[in-house]
Amino acid sequence: MLLRRVTKHATDQNWFAVFIDFLIVVVGVFIGIQVANWNAVSKDLAKEQVYLTRLSQELNVTIERLESGAEIFLSSVNACQFLLDARHEFQNSPETYVVDEAALKNAFDIINSGRVPASSPAVFEEMVANGELTLIRNTKLRQALYEFDEFSNVALHAWKTLRDQLLDAIEPTIGILIYKKIKPNQLNPNQDSLIAHGFDSERFHTQSDLSGALSYAMEAQENQLNLVQRHLELARAILVQLNKPMQN
């Protein structure tokens, strides 16, 4: 219909009407483009909100995991220090030293405790894989996510190295804790479980190379603790950006 009207106006040499028709076409195209852009922006904003919600949920779980890991490594470090202090006290004052085998056994039981580092949030990896990380308008949040992701890879490699160091360190301690088998539980009916049953107190106090082994183990666990604490700082930096109000 519009084409017929333009043709008629041109035939009649009604150039003002032709100009009006042309203007209507241009304005219509412009409005159509703007509506399409607005729809695209609206969809992107909705998708961004979904990503941010999922990211917040995952990050809270990650922070809880890292906080738990920090507590585990700190407990291990403290256990190593407790055992070293006990040996030092025995060697300096064997006549007055009082053995607390239960405390020593408990400390020995956790010197090799640890936790695998947290990985990047799955939603971050999904956004990267889909090329949609730019939907996150907060550039500081994107940067914080990248930094966390990079450190997660570093932390995993470092954890493996330090774990090997720990296992080498505690090799001289094998046999001080005496384990026994217990009846299979309902979760693992085909697998025997072991519990620390006894403690070789004499060997613990007199074995010559044990202090060096415990010091080496404590160093490994302290480094693990430092890694987790740094990881936790990066996770909390993401949370700070997530909690900032969005500006449209």
mmCIF file of C-alpha atoms in Angstrom, residues 30-44:
data_model
loop_
_atom_site.group_PDB
_atom_site.id
_atom_site.type_symbol
_atom_site.label_atom_id
_atom_site.label_comp_id
_atom_site.label_asym_id
_atom_site.label_seq_id
_atom_site.Cartn_x
_atom_site.Cartn_y
_atom_site.Cartn_z
ATOM 1 C CA PHE A 30 14.492 3.171 12.945
ATOM 2 C CA ILE A 31 11.761 2.292 15.412
ATOM 3 C CA GLY A 32 11.906 -1.358 14.345
ATOM 4 C CA ILE A 33 15.656 -1.459 14.924
ATOM 5 C CA GLN A 34 15.303 0.233 18.309
ATOM 6 C CA VAL A 35 12.598 -2.204 19.412
ATOM 7 C CA ALA A 36 14.799 -5.127 18.357
ATOM 8 C CA ASN A 37 17.725 -3.620 20.272
ATOM 9 C CA TRP A 38 15.596 -3.049 23.339
ATOM 10 C CA ASN A 39 14.401 -6.649 23.212
ATOM 11 C CA ALA A 40 17.975 -7.908 22.890
ATOM 12 C CA VAL A 41 19.130 -5.740 25.788
ATOM 13 C CA SER A 42 16.196 -6.921 27.896
ATOM 14 C CA LYS A 43 17.079 -10.559 27.190
ATOM 15 C CA ASP A 44 20.744 -9.913 28.028
#
